[in-house]
Amino acid sequence: MPQPPVFDNSYARLPAQFFHRQHAESVPAPSLIRINTPLCTQLGIDKTWLESSAGLDMLSGRAFPDSADPIATVYAGFQFGSWNPQLGDGRALLIGEIVAPDGHRYDIQLKGSGRTPYSRGGDGKSPLGPVLREYLVSEAMHALGVPTSRALGAVTTGDTVYRDNALPGAILTRVASSHIRVGTAQFFASRDDRQALSALCDHVIARHYPHAADSANPVQAMLNAVIGAQANLIAQWQGLGFIHGVMNTDNMLLCGETIDYGPCAFMESYDPATVFSSIDHGGRYAYGNQPHIAHWNLAGLAQAVLPLLHTDEDEAVKIAQSEVNAFPERFVAAYQKVLANKLGLSDFTDSDDELLKDFLTLLKQEKADFTLALRRLAERASGRELVKTLWDFPSSFSDWLQRWDERIARDSQSSESRAAQMQRANPLYIPRNHRVEEAINAAYKGDFSPFNQLLEVIGQPFDDRGEWLDYARPAAPEEAVCQTFCGT
Ligand code: AMP
Ligand code: MG
């Protein structure tokens, strides 16, 4: 007999002001798009149950296993720098938490399951396109080794969702270590609800940073750990040319995983000013700005937890500042590790800055594809020539390549280990925007094979699969996607 998952709902045991108990809206005709088999295994979820009609009921919000305790959680946030005191799961529902066989606890959440008290003017629903985009990009990020929320499955609902057009509705089942945001702390801080803030920090510490409990100042240790996790995360984004697009404080998780794949996209030709989101007019969340925005958001977190850092306000401010001021340095240290791997160095030191800067200047001048250029560099280290058929360094790079040759000749590691390191750090396959669009457009016409095919390709981002090479190709001018949109 297939067995339903058993939920254990630690967030739902928090005080009442953290959430609203809520059921999903009924959907007329749910139909399965896909279940994520490896993730089922990792979570210890019985795949045959998930594929059964009871499983479809859960993925579409029709009915949940008895152990579920579905809630919409509340939070606030700074959206594009403007304070919004009242946000929350407006189109999402936390079904419950699962403790996986490895002991790790995960949230299982529906996204697009209908209205909640936090929906404000929205319908709580999601069209099919954003669900497929999130599925693809979050799974790509996972395969690329980036901490991220994941996709357990997706269904169409049989509903019509009205945006600019009438579109088929869908629901994504999202998995994350938790969905606790910087904006969650900001919600309670802004209401001066010291007790709730303290309960939230205790929960985050117990769940994500248990070592902080042993510290003389646990909330400071938690803040320190969140800042470290975010420094690592953003360093990985930068190394991949990933542009999140909506780095509002309600879209930044305290557990350090990437969340909310709305208008996100991967940069193709290198330019730090690259923006895709249709609503990011000022370029606030441009590629090159992401580390600064992360810093700003973390300052917001520090400010929110200020009353818990010290009973004396001046002391509390000093502690907060010392933690927040360390972010740039911690980011640079994390990014230097990423860069060392990408450039084939055993160690990236400040003296390599010049080499990097000149590389990036050339990339920008040549409008070179960020991903292909780095993968081609990895090929030079290994002697392979697959990417070369798509893109090779133009002559303007000759001097730079010679400098790089000299630099790696001075490096201590063997050429074999360098080649392997670069191959693992510089993907061949990313979810290119035009491919994601192509998969979505086909799905709107009822054909999910491009979606499934793309998912297979981006699941093996570092492999030299020559038969997939067309997926490594940047968009031709007529295919280029210049703008992306939120799911709303
Ligand atoms: P996001 O841009 O996805 O981070 O969403 C920002 C806020 O708007 C969150 O509180 C969402 O729950 C809410 N929201 C986004 N889309 C919808 C929708 N279609 N219906 C209700 N609430 C929504
Ligand atoms: Mg959000």
XYZ file of C-alpha atoms and ligand atoms in Angstrom:
512
model
C 0.000 0.000 0.000
C 1.428 3.368 -0.950
C 1.879 5.485 2.158
C 1.226 9.231 2.452
C 4.004 11.423 3.792
C 3.977 12.104 7.520
C 4.203 15.762 8.346
C 5.580 17.295 11.516
C 4.670 20.952 11.652
C 7.015 22.947 13.840
C 6.083 26.322 12.331
C 2.387 25.704 12.928
C 3.223 25.175 16.601
C 4.540 28.741 16.872
C 2.277 31.465 18.308
C -0.941 32.270 16.482
C 0.262 35.588 15.056
C 2.771 33.763 12.816
C 0.205 32.370 10.376
C -3.373 31.767 9.418
C -4.775 28.225 9.172
C -6.027 27.935 5.653
C -7.231 25.486 3.051
C -6.516 25.614 -0.629
C -9.166 26.781 -3.053
C -10.863 23.983 -4.910
C -9.656 23.349 -8.431
C -11.853 21.915 -11.189
C -9.662 19.381 -12.987
C -6.162 18.799 -11.651
C -3.724 16.976 -13.857
C -0.148 15.987 -13.109
C 2.634 17.628 -15.102
C 5.568 16.068 -13.353
C 6.883 14.619 -10.128
C 10.514 15.062 -9.128
C 11.625 11.460 -8.523
C 15.112 12.090 -7.055
C 13.679 14.685 -4.691
C 10.955 12.230 -3.587
C 13.681 9.763 -2.711
C 15.715 12.381 -0.877
C 12.685 13.413 1.166
C 11.581 9.849 1.843
C 8.250 10.454 0.101
C 6.603 7.387 -1.425
C 6.521 8.193 -5.117
C 3.760 5.707 -5.868
C 1.590 7.507 -3.303
C 2.412 10.894 -4.836
C 1.383 9.504 -8.220
C -1.887 8.137 -6.824
C -5.120 10.111 -6.786
C -4.447 10.982 -3.111
C -1.073 12.357 -4.197
C -2.701 14.433 -6.924
C -5.169 15.724 -4.323
C -2.261 16.970 -2.240
C -0.343 18.522 -5.149
C -3.488 20.354 -6.258
C -4.608 21.337 -2.747
C -7.830 19.308 -2.899
C -7.107 17.232 0.186
C -4.115 16.697 2.432
C -2.876 13.759 4.481
C -4.142 13.814 8.067
C -0.789 14.895 9.474
C -0.732 18.074 7.358
C -1.592 21.389 9.010
C -1.875 23.846 6.130
C -1.133 27.467 6.947
C -0.435 30.742 5.184
C 2.477 32.457 6.929
C 2.709 36.173 7.506
C 5.616 38.491 6.757
C 6.407 42.043 5.720
C 9.153 43.371 3.516
C 10.963 46.113 1.700
C 9.920 45.848 -1.942
C 12.218 47.830 -4.240
C 13.285 49.752 -1.167
C 9.747 50.664 -0.044
C 8.400 49.348 3.205
C 5.326 47.134 2.979
C 4.138 46.303 6.501
C 1.738 43.559 5.482
C 2.656 40.763 3.134
C 2.438 37.026 3.626
C 1.666 33.904 1.658
C -0.840 35.462 -0.695
C -0.762 32.629 -3.191
C 1.041 29.940 -1.238
C 0.209 27.434 1.438
C 2.610 25.638 3.731
C 1.169 22.123 3.881
C 3.592 21.015 6.543
C 7.137 19.902 7.196
C 8.813 16.603 6.483
C 11.830 15.230 8.274
C 13.799 13.474 5.552
C 15.696 10.209 6.076
C 18.898 12.290 6.440
C 17.317 14.057 9.429
C 16.948 17.374 7.618
C 13.587 19.151 7.956
C 11.861 20.540 4.852
C 8.835 22.736 4.201
C 6.390 21.420 1.635
C 4.514 24.332 0.162
C 1.973 24.816 -2.596
C 2.369 27.895 -4.752
C -0.659 29.049 -6.724
C -3.233 27.335 -4.507
C -5.645 30.237 -4.117
C -6.483 33.177 -1.932
C -5.461 33.624 1.692
C -5.921 36.524 4.132
C -2.621 37.861 2.756
C -3.631 37.930 -0.910
C -4.373 41.661 -0.854
C -5.848 42.332 -4.303
C -4.504 39.155 -5.902
C -6.287 35.965 -6.926
C -3.812 33.656 -5.178
C -3.291 31.732 -8.372
C -0.479 31.113 -10.773
C -0.552 30.668 -14.518
C 1.245 27.669 -15.955
C 4.223 29.662 -17.302
C 5.618 30.907 -13.972
C 5.193 27.430 -12.461
C 7.273 25.856 -15.220
C 9.849 28.639 -15.031
C 10.294 28.145 -11.298
C 10.466 24.372 -11.724
C 13.174 24.661 -14.380
C 15.300 27.368 -12.849
C 15.187 26.077 -9.272
C 16.128 22.574 -10.395
C 18.905 24.029 -12.573
C 20.249 25.929 -9.581
C 20.213 22.750 -7.535
C 22.129 20.876 -10.224
C 24.595 23.771 -10.349
C 25.256 23.284 -6.637
C 23.509 26.444 -5.434
C 21.445 26.346 -2.208
C 17.868 26.693 -3.400
C 14.241 25.887 -2.910
C 13.247 22.988 -5.147
C 10.304 21.656 -7.087
C 8.682 18.442 -5.866
C 6.023 18.466 -8.522
C 3.691 20.518 -10.650
C 0.079 20.178 -11.735
C -2.295 22.052 -13.964
C -5.525 22.889 -12.178
C -8.070 23.048 -15.000
C -8.697 26.634 -13.880
C -8.378 29.718 -16.007
C -6.163 32.438 -14.562
C -6.621 35.947 -15.866
C -3.587 38.124 -16.450
C -3.126 40.051 -19.701
C -4.648 36.946 -21.272
C -6.688 34.039 -20.003
C -4.144 31.366 -19.091
C -4.285 27.824 -17.745
C -3.693 27.696 -13.987
C -1.054 25.565 -12.312
C 0.364 24.808 -8.872
C 3.974 24.204 -7.988
C 4.907 22.170 -4.934
C 7.927 23.895 -3.528
C 10.400 22.462 -1.047
C 12.759 24.565 1.067
C 14.645 24.148 4.323
C 12.193 26.770 5.531
C 10.381 29.772 4.120
C 11.377 32.151 6.914
C 12.375 35.454 5.390
C 14.205 38.611 6.429
C 10.719 40.081 6.056
C 9.346 37.658 8.658
C 11.596 39.181 11.310
C 10.745 42.645 9.982
C 7.043 41.928 10.376
C 7.307 41.294 14.129
C 9.929 44.008 14.673
C 7.724 46.625 13.043
C 4.885 45.669 15.387
C 7.178 45.806 18.378
C 6.190 42.230 19.141
C 9.305 41.313 21.099
C 7.922 37.949 22.171
C 7.146 36.835 18.647
C 10.519 38.075 17.425
C 12.221 36.098 20.118
C 10.183 32.972 19.339
C 11.074 33.390 15.669
C 14.806 33.630 16.411
C 14.636 30.594 18.709
C 12.920 28.674 15.913
C 15.478 29.743 13.298
C 18.365 28.879 15.606
C 16.991 25.450 16.508
C 16.157 24.678 12.915
C 19.031 26.138 10.911
C 21.868 27.250 13.151
C 21.807 25.027 16.257
C 25.427 25.938 17.073
C 24.229 29.500 17.755
C 22.303 28.246 20.790
C 25.608 27.565 22.530
C 26.897 31.063 21.901
C 26.989 33.709 24.638
C 24.760 35.787 22.359
C 22.631 33.367 20.296
C 20.849 36.016 18.227
C 24.163 37.599 17.277
C 25.459 34.163 16.327
C 22.329 33.616 14.241
C 22.779 36.961 12.500
C 26.398 36.094 11.859
C 25.409 32.736 10.375
C 22.698 34.207 8.134
C 25.160 36.814 6.849
C 27.671 34.061 6.093
C 25.066 31.942 4.316
C 23.954 34.883 2.197
C 27.540 35.870 1.369
C 28.098 32.345 0.049
C 24.824 32.301 -1.813
C 25.289 35.606 -3.609
C 28.881 34.651 -4.470
C 27.498 31.581 -6.228
C 24.882 33.620 -8.082
C 27.561 36.023 -9.288
C 29.737 33.177 -10.475
C 26.930 31.843 -12.629
C 25.534 35.111 -13.966
C 22.267 34.418 -12.177
C 20.049 37.471 -11.784
C 17.335 37.027 -9.191
C 15.325 40.043 -10.225
C 13.297 40.673 -7.028
C 15.693 40.766 -4.101
C 13.084 42.259 -1.782
C 13.566 41.435 1.889
C 10.518 39.158 1.733
C 12.327 37.099 -0.898
C 15.478 36.477 1.134
C 15.460 33.373 3.315
C 17.212 33.138 6.655
C 18.251 29.566 5.803
C 20.347 30.922 2.916
C 18.549 29.205 0.041
C 17.539 30.969 -3.162
C 13.800 31.525 -3.302
C 11.136 33.115 -5.467
C 12.037 32.472 -9.056
C 9.886 35.145 -10.633
C 11.544 37.409 -13.152
C 14.903 35.696 -12.671
C 17.187 34.975 -15.610
C 20.757 34.086 -16.473
C 22.874 36.787 -18.032
C 24.119 35.948 -21.509
C 26.525 38.614 -22.788
C 28.462 39.945 -19.857
C 27.374 43.313 -18.507
C 27.057 44.149 -14.800
C 24.125 46.450 -15.590
C 22.029 43.577 -16.927
C 18.407 43.618 -15.778
C 15.567 41.443 -17.065
C 12.663 42.196 -14.785
C 9.987 44.328 -16.393
C 9.369 46.135 -13.105
C 12.994 46.890 -12.205
C 13.141 50.278 -13.886
C 16.044 51.712 -11.910
C 18.207 48.620 -12.194
C 18.105 48.206 -8.425
C 18.443 44.448 -8.806
C 20.883 44.445 -11.739
C 23.495 41.663 -11.835
C 26.301 43.857 -10.546
C 24.163 45.265 -7.751
C 23.184 41.987 -6.115
C 25.941 41.931 -3.465
C 25.070 45.499 -2.406
C 21.395 44.664 -2.189
C 22.119 41.575 -0.107
C 24.138 43.795 2.229
C 21.271 46.265 2.460
C 18.750 43.504 3.163
C 20.955 42.033 5.876
C 21.248 45.442 7.511
C 17.449 45.306 7.616
C 17.595 41.944 9.358
C 20.092 43.277 11.894
C 17.870 46.242 12.564
C 14.868 43.962 13.053
C 16.589 41.793 15.652
C 18.275 44.761 17.349
C 16.248 44.539 20.587
C 17.403 40.941 21.007
C 21.101 41.681 20.528
C 21.574 43.572 23.778
C 19.454 45.186 26.479
C 21.429 48.396 26.013
C 20.479 49.981 22.699
C 23.899 51.480 21.968
C 25.526 48.128 22.610
C 22.956 46.442 20.385
C 23.713 48.876 17.559
C 27.436 48.236 17.929
C 26.922 44.484 17.700
C 24.613 44.825 14.690
C 27.052 47.117 12.910
C 30.007 44.854 13.469
C 28.102 41.920 11.967
C 26.641 43.840 9.044
C 29.907 45.637 8.251
C 31.588 42.271 7.851
C 29.357 41.326 4.926
C 31.423 42.900 2.102
C 34.566 41.157 3.277
C 32.777 37.843 3.741
C 31.225 38.169 0.315
C 34.597 38.886 -1.299
C 36.152 35.895 0.455
C 33.322 33.646 -0.780
C 33.464 35.111 -4.270
C 37.221 34.658 -4.444
C 36.692 30.952 -3.773
C 34.148 30.795 -6.574
C 36.494 32.683 -8.900
C 39.477 30.509 -8.034
C 37.487 27.467 -9.116
C 36.240 29.126 -12.250
C 39.657 30.404 -13.307
C 41.476 27.211 -12.392
C 43.519 28.624 -9.522
C 44.138 26.875 -6.250
C 43.833 30.241 -4.580
C 42.487 33.587 -5.760
C 44.377 36.374 -4.071
C 44.040 40.132 -4.295
C 46.913 40.113 -6.776
C 44.621 38.248 -9.190
C 42.107 41.088 -9.203
C 43.779 42.720 -12.165
C 43.614 39.515 -14.204
C 39.931 39.134 -13.406
C 39.111 42.773 -14.058
C 40.775 42.681 -17.472
C 38.956 39.466 -18.353
C 35.612 41.019 -17.479
C 36.451 44.189 -19.394
C 37.182 42.110 -22.482
C 33.997 40.087 -22.021
C 32.013 43.281 -21.869
C 33.763 44.836 -24.860
C 33.187 41.737 -26.940
C 29.643 41.223 -25.606
C 30.809 37.676 -24.960
C 28.488 35.123 -23.444
C 29.502 34.824 -19.779
C 28.805 31.088 -19.520
C 30.404 30.061 -22.804
C 33.505 32.179 -22.324
C 34.220 30.579 -18.961
C 33.446 27.110 -20.237
C 35.770 27.718 -23.167
C 38.461 28.738 -20.712
C 37.861 25.439 -18.912
C 38.272 23.674 -22.253
C 41.638 25.326 -22.725
C 42.708 23.764 -19.444
C 41.575 20.319 -20.510
C 42.291 20.342 -24.235
C 38.656 19.546 -25.118
C 37.033 21.439 -27.961
C 33.264 21.159 -27.739
C 32.384 24.759 -26.923
C 34.938 25.918 -29.464
C 32.468 25.003 -32.187
C 30.011 27.516 -30.680
C 32.312 30.216 -29.406
C 36.018 30.859 -29.130
C 38.108 33.692 -27.758
C 38.553 36.432 -30.348
C 42.037 37.804 -30.962
C 41.412 40.656 -28.505
C 41.886 38.062 -25.743
C 45.361 36.920 -26.929
C 47.378 38.925 -24.424
C 45.000 38.096 -21.637
C 45.121 34.381 -22.411
C 48.887 34.521 -22.318
C 48.754 36.146 -18.881
C 46.350 33.463 -17.734
C 48.679 30.729 -19.085
C 51.521 32.274 -17.117
C 49.408 32.562 -14.003
C 48.292 28.938 -14.022
C 51.837 27.805 -14.777
C 52.807 29.340 -11.423
C 49.896 27.619 -9.663
C 50.670 24.611 -7.548
C 48.009 22.160 -8.691
C 48.378 19.578 -11.442
C 46.849 20.297 -14.827
C 44.519 17.302 -14.427
C 43.079 18.563 -11.190
C 42.823 22.075 -12.629
C 40.913 20.796 -15.641
C 38.536 18.840 -13.400
C 38.055 21.814 -11.074
C 37.222 24.157 -13.962
C 34.864 21.652 -15.553
C 32.896 21.439 -12.285
C 32.835 25.201 -11.785
C 31.909 26.366 -15.271
C 28.661 24.867 -16.539
C 27.959 24.148 -20.162
C 24.185 24.032 -19.711
C 22.160 26.691 -17.953
C 18.426 27.347 -18.415
C 18.801 29.933 -21.134
C 15.930 32.361 -21.262
C 14.865 31.593 -24.809
C 14.795 27.882 -24.006
C 12.697 28.471 -20.918
C 10.325 30.587 -23.011
C 10.212 27.925 -25.680
C 9.318 25.264 -23.088
C 6.598 27.489 -21.620
C 5.110 28.383 -25.004
C 4.968 24.732 -26.040
C 3.321 23.811 -22.730
C 0.651 26.459 -23.299
C -0.107 24.554 -26.496
C -0.297 21.292 -24.564
C 3.164 19.964 -25.433
C 5.305 19.361 -22.342
C 8.139 17.594 -24.141
C 10.359 20.710 -24.502
C 9.908 21.316 -20.755
C 10.855 17.732 -19.912
C 13.773 17.761 -22.330
C 15.125 21.051 -20.970
C 14.819 19.714 -17.444
C 16.983 16.761 -18.397
C 19.627 18.997 -19.970
C 19.891 21.455 -17.103
C 20.021 18.556 -14.653
C 23.510 17.718 -15.991
C 25.026 21.170 -16.359
C 28.680 20.171 -16.271
C 28.644 17.192 -18.649
C 30.021 17.415 -22.162
C 26.900 16.083 -23.829
C 27.613 17.039 -27.425
C 24.155 15.985 -28.611
C 22.673 18.752 -26.462
C 25.013 21.459 -27.680
C 22.226 23.536 -29.154
C 21.020 24.110 -25.556
C 24.363 25.738 -24.793
C 23.929 28.258 -27.588
C 23.025 31.807 -26.575
C 19.855 33.272 -28.035
C 20.047 34.459 -31.616
C 18.921 38.108 -31.904
C 15.408 37.090 -32.931
C 15.141 34.659 -30.004
C 16.501 36.967 -27.333
C 14.362 37.422 -24.234
C 14.983 40.933 -23.010
C 12.324 41.114 -20.341
C 10.913 38.760 -17.737
C 7.840 39.087 -15.585
C 6.750 38.241 -12.073
C 4.307 35.404 -11.706
C 1.655 37.731 -10.382
P 6.502 37.941 -4.924
O 6.658 39.001 -5.963
O 6.246 36.596 -5.484
O 7.598 37.940 -3.949
O 5.173 38.318 -4.125
C 5.076 39.440 -3.287
C 3.815 39.346 -2.452
O 2.657 39.366 -3.276
C 3.688 38.082 -1.636
O 3.054 38.401 -0.429
C 2.819 37.204 -2.491
O 2.127 36.227 -1.743
C 1.866 38.217 -3.078
N 1.303 37.767 -4.356
C 1.970 37.639 -5.518
N 1.137 37.211 -6.489
C -0.064 37.049 -5.943
C -1.344 36.622 -6.423
N -1.538 36.267 -7.685
N -2.358 36.596 -5.547
C -2.187 36.939 -4.265
N -1.030 37.354 -3.751
C 0.033 37.409 -4.568
Mg 7.938 36.441 -2.637
